[in-house]
Amino acid sequence: MQIHFSDIKNNTEINTYIRQADASMCAMGYTEHAFAHVTRSAEMASRLLTELGYDERTVELARIAGYMHDIGNVVNRDDHAHSGALMAFRILDKLGMPPEEVAMVITAIGNHDEHTAHPVNAVAAALILADKSDVRRSRVRNHDTIRFDIHDRVNYAVEHSDLVLNAGAKTVTLTIHIDIDICPVMDYFEIFTTRMLLCRKAAAFFGLTFQLHINDAVIM
């Protein structure tokens, strides 16, 4: 049976896990990991594969993986990529998705966390780039700037971010504008260096160079 993104997005079980996972993240003081984040990840991953010329079904699987990638946070933040992949296997198998497509989705979900991830296939590489580029002010829950931790401060300082593929130049560029009165650029690197190095690997999977531009300066 061919499972479409609309089936996943309207699935009560999946949405319950996303909602509760984000509630747990909120209780632990993390930034937003709910529907805005997973929808943005789904759209960005699918857009990248579309622009790279991948077939429509692979693009759809990237959209599905992006939407489901953080459900493992309902179990625990630690090792959430692996627990999320196991949860996704059970759900997608029950829905009747063919094994080769289930394998593609759960491989991507299981390889999106920077501590254990590797861009092992196109969907995984696209999800890494989409997930790690979602840095924005609206992800911050705590607007009391006195209490910001470094993650809140960095995300809140970001006034604009975008991930842009230039197929001709063979680059994929994360462009960020940071309000340095809120957060110095060095704070971004303190918490995101590992993620940016993973993005470099993901870009290389497609034969691309990953670039990072902050406040119009070329950083990577």
Short mmCIF file of N, CA, C and O in Angstrom, two decimals, residues 80-200:
data_model
loop_
_atom_site.label_atom_id
_atom_site.label_comp_id
_atom_site.label_asym_id
_atom_site.label_seq_id
_atom_site.Cartn_x
_atom_site.Cartn_y
_atom_site.Cartn_z
N HIS A 80 16.89 9.51 21.18
CA HIS A 80 15.54 9.63 20.63
C HIS A 80 15.47 9.27 19.13
O HIS A 80 14.42 8.88 18.65
N ALA A 81 16.60 9.39 18.43
CA ALA A 81 16.58 9.03 17.02
C ALA A 81 16.33 7.54 16.84
O ALA A 81 15.56 7.12 15.97
N HIS A 82 16.96 6.73 17.68
CA HIS A 82 16.80 5.28 17.56
C HIS A 82 15.43 4.81 18.05
O HIS A 82 14.79 3.98 17.40
N SER A 83 14.99 5.34 19.19
CA SER A 83 13.66 4.96 19.67
C SER A 83 12.59 5.45 18.69
O SER A 83 11.59 4.76 18.44
N GLY A 84 12.80 6.61 18.09
CA GLY A 84 11.85 7.12 17.10
C GLY A 84 11.80 6.25 15.86
O GLY A 84 10.73 6.04 15.28
N ALA A 85 12.95 5.73 15.44
CA ALA A 85 12.98 4.85 14.27
C ALA A 85 12.21 3.56 14.55
O ALA A 85 11.48 3.06 13.68
N LEU A 86 12.35 3.03 15.76
CA LEU A 86 11.62 1.81 16.12
C LEU A 86 10.11 2.07 16.18
O LEU A 86 9.31 1.24 15.74
N MET A 87 9.74 3.23 16.73
CA MET A 87 8.32 3.59 16.76
C MET A 87 7.77 3.75 15.34
O MET A 87 6.67 3.28 15.03
N ALA A 88 8.54 4.41 14.49
CA ALA A 88 8.10 4.62 13.11
C ALA A 88 7.96 3.30 12.36
O ALA A 88 7.03 3.13 11.56
N PHE A 89 8.86 2.36 12.63
CA PHE A 89 8.75 1.04 12.01
C PHE A 89 7.40 0.41 12.34
O PHE A 89 6.69 -0.09 11.45
N ARG A 90 7.05 0.41 13.61
CA ARG A 90 5.79 -0.21 14.02
C ARG A 90 4.59 0.46 13.38
O ARG A 90 3.68 -0.20 12.86
N ILE A 91 4.61 1.79 13.35
CA ILE A 91 3.47 2.54 12.80
C ILE A 91 3.34 2.32 11.29
O ILE A 91 2.26 2.02 10.79
N LEU A 92 4.44 2.48 10.58
CA LEU A 92 4.41 2.39 9.12
C LEU A 92 4.13 0.97 8.65
O LEU A 92 3.41 0.76 7.66
N ASP A 93 4.69 0.00 9.36
CA ASP A 93 4.42 -1.39 9.02
C ASP A 93 2.93 -1.71 9.22
O ASP A 93 2.30 -2.37 8.38
N LYS A 94 2.37 -1.20 10.30
CA LYS A 94 0.94 -1.41 10.59
C LYS A 94 0.06 -0.75 9.53
O LYS A 94 -1.00 -1.27 9.17
N LEU A 95 0.51 0.39 9.01
CA LEU A 95 -0.25 1.09 7.98
C LEU A 95 -0.15 0.40 6.61
O LEU A 95 -0.93 0.71 5.70
N GLY A 96 0.81 -0.52 6.47
CA GLY A 96 0.94 -1.25 5.21
C GLY A 96 1.95 -0.69 4.25
O GLY A 96 1.95 -1.05 3.06
N MET A 97 2.87 0.16 4.71
CA MET A 97 3.91 0.69 3.82
C MET A 97 4.85 -0.45 3.43
O MET A 97 5.21 -1.27 4.28
N PRO A 98 5.27 -0.53 2.17
CA PRO A 98 6.19 -1.59 1.72
C PRO A 98 7.51 -1.54 2.50
O PRO A 98 7.99 -0.46 2.86
N PRO A 99 8.10 -2.71 2.78
CA PRO A 99 9.32 -2.77 3.60
C PRO A 99 10.46 -1.90 3.09
O PRO A 99 11.18 -1.29 3.89
N GLU A 100 10.64 -1.83 1.76
CA GLU A 100 11.74 -1.02 1.24
C GLU A 100 11.54 0.47 1.53
O GLU A 100 12.51 1.22 1.72
N GLU A 101 10.29 0.90 1.59
CA GLU A 101 10.02 2.30 1.92
C GLU A 101 10.11 2.54 3.43
O GLU A 101 10.61 3.57 3.87
N VAL A 102 9.63 1.57 4.21
CA VAL A 102 9.79 1.66 5.67
C VAL A 102 11.28 1.78 6.00
O VAL A 102 11.68 2.61 6.83
N ALA A 103 12.09 0.95 5.35
CA ALA A 103 13.53 0.96 5.60
C ALA A 103 14.13 2.34 5.32
O ALA A 103 14.96 2.84 6.09
N MET A 104 13.70 2.97 4.22
CA MET A 104 14.21 4.29 3.86
C MET A 104 13.87 5.33 4.93
O MET A 104 14.72 6.13 5.36
N VAL A 105 12.63 5.29 5.41
CA VAL A 105 12.17 6.28 6.40
C VAL A 105 12.85 6.08 7.75
O VAL A 105 13.34 7.02 8.36
N ILE A 106 12.86 4.83 8.23
CA ILE A 106 13.41 4.61 9.58
C ILE A 106 14.92 4.78 9.59
O ILE A 106 15.50 5.18 10.61
N THR A 107 15.58 4.53 8.45
CA THR A 107 17.02 4.79 8.37
C THR A 107 17.29 6.28 8.52
O THR A 107 18.22 6.69 9.23
N ALA A 108 16.48 7.10 7.88
CA ALA A 108 16.64 8.55 8.00
C ALA A 108 16.38 9.03 9.42
O ALA A 108 17.14 9.83 9.98
N ILE A 109 15.30 8.55 10.02
CA ILE A 109 14.97 8.96 11.39
C ILE A 109 16.07 8.53 12.35
O ILE A 109 16.49 9.29 13.23
N GLY A 110 16.57 7.30 12.18
CA GLY A 110 17.61 6.80 13.06
C GLY A 110 18.96 7.45 12.87
O GLY A 110 19.87 7.26 13.69
N ASN A 111 19.10 8.24 11.81
CA ASN A 111 20.38 8.89 11.51
C ASN A 111 20.28 10.41 11.46
O ASN A 111 20.95 11.05 10.66
N HIS A 112 19.43 11.00 12.31
CA HIS A 112 19.32 12.46 12.27
C HIS A 112 19.96 13.14 13.48
O HIS A 112 20.16 14.35 13.46
N ASP A 113 20.27 12.41 14.54
CA ASP A 113 20.86 13.04 15.73
C ASP A 113 22.38 13.16 15.54
O ASP A 113 23.04 12.18 15.16
N GLU A 114 22.91 14.34 15.85
CA GLU A 114 24.32 14.60 15.52
C GLU A 114 25.30 13.69 16.25
O GLU A 114 26.45 13.54 15.82
N HIS A 115 24.91 13.08 17.35
CA HIS A 115 25.83 12.25 18.11
C HIS A 115 26.02 10.87 17.48
O HIS A 115 27.03 10.20 17.73
N THR A 116 25.07 10.42 16.68
CA THR A 116 25.14 9.07 16.11
C THR A 116 24.84 9.04 14.61
O THR A 116 24.87 7.96 14.01
N ALA A 117 24.55 10.18 14.01
CA ALA A 117 24.03 10.20 12.64
C ALA A 117 25.12 10.05 11.59
O ALA A 117 26.28 10.39 11.80
N HIS A 118 24.67 9.56 10.43
CA HIS A 118 25.50 9.55 9.23
C HIS A 118 24.55 9.62 8.04
O HIS A 118 23.50 8.97 8.04
N PRO A 119 24.89 10.39 7.01
CA PRO A 119 24.02 10.50 5.84
C PRO A 119 24.11 9.26 4.97
O PRO A 119 24.80 9.24 3.95
N VAL A 120 23.40 8.22 5.36
CA VAL A 120 23.56 6.91 4.71
C VAL A 120 22.75 6.77 3.43
O VAL A 120 22.99 5.86 2.64
N ASN A 121 21.77 7.63 3.23
CA ASN A 121 21.01 7.64 1.97
C ASN A 121 20.48 9.05 1.72
O ASN A 121 20.67 9.95 2.56
N ALA A 122 19.82 9.24 0.61
CA ALA A 122 19.39 10.59 0.22
C ALA A 122 18.38 11.17 1.20
O ALA A 122 18.44 12.37 1.53
N VAL A 123 17.45 10.35 1.68
CA VAL A 123 16.45 10.85 2.62
C VAL A 123 17.11 11.24 3.93
O VAL A 123 16.80 12.29 4.51
N ALA A 124 18.04 10.43 4.41
CA ALA A 124 18.76 10.76 5.64
C ALA A 124 19.55 12.05 5.50
O ALA A 124 19.54 12.92 6.39
N ALA A 125 20.25 12.21 4.37
CA ALA A 125 21.06 13.41 4.16
C ALA A 125 20.18 14.66 4.09
O ALA A 125 20.50 15.70 4.68
N ALA A 126 19.05 14.55 3.41
CA ALA A 126 18.14 15.70 3.30
C ALA A 126 17.54 16.05 4.66
O ALA A 126 17.39 17.23 5.01
N LEU A 127 17.20 15.02 5.45
CA LEU A 127 16.63 15.28 6.78
C LEU A 127 17.64 15.94 7.69
O LEU A 127 17.30 16.86 8.44
N ILE A 128 18.89 15.50 7.64
CA ILE A 128 19.93 16.14 8.45
C ILE A 128 20.01 17.63 8.14
O ILE A 128 20.00 18.48 9.05
N LEU A 129 20.09 17.97 6.87
CA LEU A 129 20.21 19.37 6.48
C LEU A 129 18.98 20.18 6.90
O LEU A 129 19.09 21.31 7.37
N ALA A 130 17.80 19.59 6.73
CA ALA A 130 16.56 20.29 7.07
C ALA A 130 16.44 20.50 8.57
O ALA A 130 16.12 21.60 9.05
N ASP A 131 16.69 19.45 9.33
CA ASP A 131 16.54 19.51 10.79
C ASP A 131 17.54 20.47 11.42
O ASP A 131 17.18 21.32 12.24
N LYS A 132 18.78 20.37 11.02
CA LYS A 132 19.83 21.18 11.66
C LYS A 132 19.80 22.65 11.23
O LYS A 132 20.41 23.49 11.88
N SER A 133 19.08 22.95 10.15
CA SER A 133 19.01 24.35 9.71
C SER A 133 17.82 25.09 10.31
O SER A 133 17.65 26.29 10.07
N ASP A 134 17.00 24.40 11.10
CA ASP A 134 15.82 25.05 11.68
C ASP A 134 16.19 25.80 12.95
O ASP A 134 15.97 25.33 14.07
N VAL A 135 16.79 26.95 12.77
CA VAL A 135 17.18 27.83 13.87
C VAL A 135 16.37 29.11 13.70
O VAL A 135 16.49 29.79 12.68
N ARG A 136 15.54 29.43 14.70
CA ARG A 136 14.67 30.60 14.54
C ARG A 136 14.14 31.06 15.90
O ARG A 136 14.04 30.28 16.85
N ARG A 137 13.79 32.32 15.94
CA ARG A 137 13.30 32.94 17.17
C ARG A 137 12.03 32.29 17.69
O ARG A 137 11.84 32.13 18.90
N SER A 138 11.15 31.90 16.78
CA SER A 138 9.85 31.36 17.20
C SER A 138 9.94 30.01 17.88
O SER A 138 8.95 29.51 18.42
N ARG A 139 11.11 29.37 17.88
CA ARG A 139 11.27 28.10 18.59
C ARG A 139 11.46 28.31 20.09
O ARG A 139 11.37 27.36 20.88
N VAL A 140 11.75 29.54 20.50
CA VAL A 140 12.03 29.82 21.91
C VAL A 140 10.73 29.98 22.68
O VAL A 140 9.85 30.75 22.31
N ARG A 141 10.61 29.24 23.78
CA ARG A 141 9.40 29.30 24.61
C ARG A 141 9.51 30.37 25.69
O ARG A 141 8.54 30.99 26.09
N ASN A 142 10.71 30.56 26.22
CA ASN A 142 10.94 31.45 27.35
C ASN A 142 11.36 32.81 26.84
O ASN A 142 12.49 32.98 26.37
N HIS A 143 10.49 33.78 26.94
CA HIS A 143 10.80 35.12 26.44
C HIS A 143 11.33 36.05 27.53
O HIS A 143 11.49 37.25 27.32
N ASP A 144 11.60 35.50 28.70
CA ASP A 144 12.23 36.27 29.77
C ASP A 144 13.74 36.20 29.54
O ASP A 144 14.40 35.24 29.90
N THR A 145 14.28 37.22 28.88
CA THR A 145 15.67 37.15 28.41
C THR A 145 16.66 36.94 29.55
O THR A 145 17.76 36.43 29.32
N ILE A 146 16.31 37.33 30.77
CA ILE A 146 17.24 37.16 31.89
C ILE A 146 17.49 35.67 32.14
O ILE A 146 18.57 35.27 32.57
N ARG A 147 16.49 34.85 31.84
CA ARG A 147 16.57 33.43 32.14
C ARG A 147 17.02 32.59 30.95
O ARG A 147 17.08 31.36 31.04
N PHE A 148 17.33 33.19 29.85
CA PHE A 148 17.72 32.42 28.66
C PHE A 148 18.96 31.57 28.94
O PHE A 148 19.95 32.07 29.46
N ASP A 149 18.92 30.32 28.56
CA ASP A 149 20.15 29.55 28.49
C ASP A 149 20.74 29.77 27.10
O ASP A 149 20.15 30.47 26.27
N ILE A 150 21.86 29.17 26.82
CA ILE A 150 22.55 29.46 25.57
C ILE A 150 21.73 29.03 24.35
O ILE A 150 21.72 29.71 23.32
N HIS A 151 21.00 27.91 24.45
CA HIS A 151 20.18 27.46 23.33
C HIS A 151 19.06 28.45 23.04
O HIS A 151 18.80 28.79 21.88
N ASP A 152 18.39 28.92 24.10
CA ASP A 152 17.35 29.92 23.92
C ASP A 152 17.92 31.21 23.34
O ASP A 152 17.35 31.82 22.44
N ARG A 153 19.06 31.61 23.89
CA ARG A 153 19.66 32.87 23.47
C ARG A 153 20.03 32.84 22.00
O ARG A 153 19.76 33.79 21.25
N VAL A 154 20.65 31.74 21.56
CA VAL A 154 21.07 31.64 20.17
C VAL A 154 19.86 31.62 19.23
O VAL A 154 19.82 32.35 18.23
N ASN A 155 18.87 30.80 19.54
CA ASN A 155 17.68 30.75 18.69
C ASN A 155 16.94 32.08 18.68
O ASN A 155 16.46 32.52 17.63
N TYR A 156 16.84 32.72 19.83
CA TYR A 156 16.11 33.99 19.90
C TYR A 156 16.83 35.09 19.14
O TYR A 156 16.19 36.00 18.60
N ALA A 157 18.14 35.00 19.06
CA ALA A 157 18.92 36.03 18.37
C ALA A 157 18.78 35.94 16.85
O ALA A 157 19.04 36.90 16.14
N VAL A 158 18.33 34.78 16.36
CA VAL A 158 18.24 34.59 14.91
C VAL A 158 17.00 35.30 14.36
O VAL A 158 15.87 34.93 14.64
N GLU A 159 17.23 36.34 13.58
CA GLU A 159 16.14 37.12 13.00
C GLU A 159 15.67 36.53 11.68
O GLU A 159 14.52 36.73 11.27
N HIS A 160 16.56 35.80 10.99
CA HIS A 160 16.21 35.19 9.70
C HIS A 160 17.17 34.05 9.42
O HIS A 160 18.36 34.13 9.73
N SER A 161 16.64 32.95 8.88
CA SER A 161 17.51 31.85 8.44
C SER A 161 16.89 31.20 7.21
O SER A 161 15.67 31.16 7.06
N ASP A 162 17.76 30.69 6.34
CA ASP A 162 17.27 30.02 5.13
C ASP A 162 18.34 29.06 4.64
O ASP A 162 19.54 29.30 4.80
N LEU A 163 17.88 27.96 4.07
CA LEU A 163 18.78 26.97 3.48
C LEU A 163 18.56 27.00 1.98
O LEU A 163 17.45 26.75 1.51
N VAL A 164 19.62 27.31 1.23
CA VAL A 164 19.48 27.53 -0.21
C VAL A 164 20.43 26.63 -0.98
O VAL A 164 21.65 26.60 -0.72
N LEU A 165 19.86 25.89 -1.92
CA LEU A 165 20.66 25.05 -2.81
C LEU A 165 21.00 25.82 -4.07
O LEU A 165 20.14 26.43 -4.69
N ASN A 166 22.27 25.77 -4.45
CA ASN A 166 22.72 26.32 -5.73
C ASN A 166 23.32 25.15 -6.50
O ASN A 166 24.50 24.81 -6.32
N ALA A 167 22.50 24.51 -7.33
CA ALA A 167 22.93 23.31 -8.04
C ALA A 167 24.09 23.61 -9.00
O ALA A 167 25.00 22.78 -9.17
N GLY A 168 24.08 24.79 -9.59
CA GLY A 168 25.13 25.15 -10.53
C GLY A 168 26.48 25.27 -9.85
O GLY A 168 27.50 24.79 -10.35
N ALA A 169 26.49 25.91 -8.68
CA ALA A 169 27.73 26.08 -7.93
C ALA A 169 28.04 24.88 -7.05
O ALA A 169 29.10 24.82 -6.42
N LYS A 170 27.10 23.93 -7.00
CA LYS A 170 27.23 22.73 -6.16
C LYS A 170 27.44 23.09 -4.69
O LYS A 170 28.31 22.55 -4.00
N THR A 171 26.60 24.00 -4.22
CA THR A 171 26.65 24.41 -2.82
C THR A 171 25.25 24.34 -2.21
O THR A 171 24.24 24.50 -2.90
N VAL A 172 25.21 24.12 -0.91
CA VAL A 172 23.98 24.31 -0.14
C VAL A 172 24.38 25.20 1.04
O VAL A 172 25.31 24.88 1.78
N THR A 173 23.70 26.32 1.16
CA THR A 173 24.14 27.36 2.08
C THR A 173 23.08 27.67 3.12
O THR A 173 21.93 27.95 2.78
N LEU A 174 23.49 27.61 4.40
CA LEU A 174 22.64 28.07 5.48
C LEU A 174 23.00 29.52 5.76
O LEU A 174 24.13 29.82 6.17
N THR A 175 22.05 30.40 5.49
CA THR A 175 22.25 31.83 5.70
C THR A 175 21.47 32.27 6.94
O THR A 175 20.27 32.03 7.03
N ILE A 176 22.17 32.89 7.87
CA ILE A 176 21.57 33.29 9.14
C ILE A 176 21.90 34.74 9.41
O ILE A 176 23.03 35.20 9.17
N HIS A 177 20.91 35.46 9.93
CA HIS A 177 21.19 36.80 10.44
C HIS A 177 20.92 36.80 11.93
O HIS A 177 19.82 36.48 12.38
N ILE A 178 21.96 37.14 12.71
CA ILE A 178 21.89 37.11 14.16
C ILE A 178 21.97 38.52 14.72
O ILE A 178 22.79 39.33 14.28
N ASP A 179 21.12 38.82 15.70
CA ASP A 179 21.20 40.08 16.43
C ASP A 179 22.30 39.92 17.47
O ASP A 179 22.12 39.24 18.49
N ILE A 180 23.47 40.50 17.20
CA ILE A 180 24.61 40.29 18.08
C ILE A 180 24.47 41.02 19.41
O ILE A 180 25.28 40.81 20.32
N ASP A 181 23.45 41.87 19.56
CA ASP A 181 23.18 42.46 20.86
C ASP A 181 22.55 41.44 21.80
O ASP A 181 22.57 41.60 23.02
N ILE A 182 21.97 40.39 21.23
CA ILE A 182 21.37 39.31 22.02
C ILE A 182 22.36 38.17 22.21
O ILE A 182 22.45 37.59 23.29
N CYS A 183 23.10 37.88 21.16
CA CYS A 183 23.98 36.71 21.19
C CYS A 183 25.17 36.93 20.26
O CYS A 183 24.98 37.23 19.08
N PRO A 184 26.40 36.78 20.74
CA PRO A 184 27.55 36.86 19.85
C PRO A 184 27.60 35.64 18.94
O PRO A 184 27.09 34.57 19.29
N VAL A 185 28.20 35.80 17.79
CA VAL A 185 28.30 34.70 16.84
C VAL A 185 29.00 33.49 17.46
O VAL A 185 28.66 32.34 17.18
N MET A 186 29.96 33.73 18.35
CA MET A 186 30.70 32.63 18.97
C MET A 186 29.78 31.69 19.74
O MET A 186 30.02 30.48 19.79
N ASP A 187 28.69 32.22 20.31
CA ASP A 187 27.75 31.36 21.04
C ASP A 187 27.10 30.35 20.10
O ASP A 187 26.80 29.22 20.49
N TYR A 188 26.86 30.77 18.86
CA TYR A 188 26.27 29.85 17.88
C TYR A 188 27.19 28.65 17.68
O TYR A 188 26.74 27.51 17.66
N PHE A 189 28.48 28.92 17.55
CA PHE A 189 29.43 27.83 17.33
C PHE A 189 29.59 26.96 18.56
O PHE A 189 29.85 25.76 18.44
N GLU A 190 29.42 27.53 19.74
CA GLU A 190 29.57 26.75 20.96
C GLU A 190 28.58 25.59 21.01
O GLU A 190 28.91 24.51 21.49
N ILE A 191 27.38 25.79 20.49
CA ILE A 191 26.37 24.73 20.57
C ILE A 191 26.06 24.05 19.25
O ILE A 191 25.48 22.97 19.23
N PHE A 192 26.46 24.67 18.12
CA PHE A 192 26.06 24.13 16.83
C PHE A 192 27.20 23.62 15.96
O PHE A 192 26.97 23.17 14.84
N THR A 193 28.43 23.64 16.43
CA THR A 193 29.55 23.19 15.60
C THR A 193 29.37 21.75 15.14
O THR A 193 29.55 21.43 13.96
N THR A 194 28.99 20.86 16.07
CA THR A 194 28.81 19.46 15.71
C THR A 194 27.73 19.30 14.66
O THR A 194 27.86 18.50 13.72
N ARG A 195 26.68 20.07 14.77
CA ARG A 195 25.58 20.00 13.80
C ARG A 195 26.02 20.50 12.43
O ARG A 195 25.64 19.95 11.40
N MET A 196 26.81 21.55 12.41
CA MET A 196 27.27 22.08 11.14
C MET A 196 28.25 21.12 10.45
O MET A 196 28.23 20.99 9.22
N LEU A 197 29.06 20.43 11.22
CA LEU A 197 29.96 19.43 10.63
C LEU A 197 29.16 18.27 10.05
O LEU A 197 29.52 17.70 9.01
N LEU A 198 28.06 17.91 10.71
CA LEU A 198 27.19 16.87 10.17
C LEU A 198 26.53 17.34 8.88
O LEU A 198 26.38 16.56 7.93
N CYS A 199 26.15 18.61 8.83
CA CYS A 199 25.58 19.16 7.59
C CYS A 199 26.59 19.11 6.46
O CYS A 199 26.22 18.87 5.30
N ARG A 200 27.86 19.31 6.79
CA ARG A 200 28.89 19.21 5.76
C ARG A 200 28.94 17.81 5.17
O ARG A 200 29.05 17.62 3.95
#
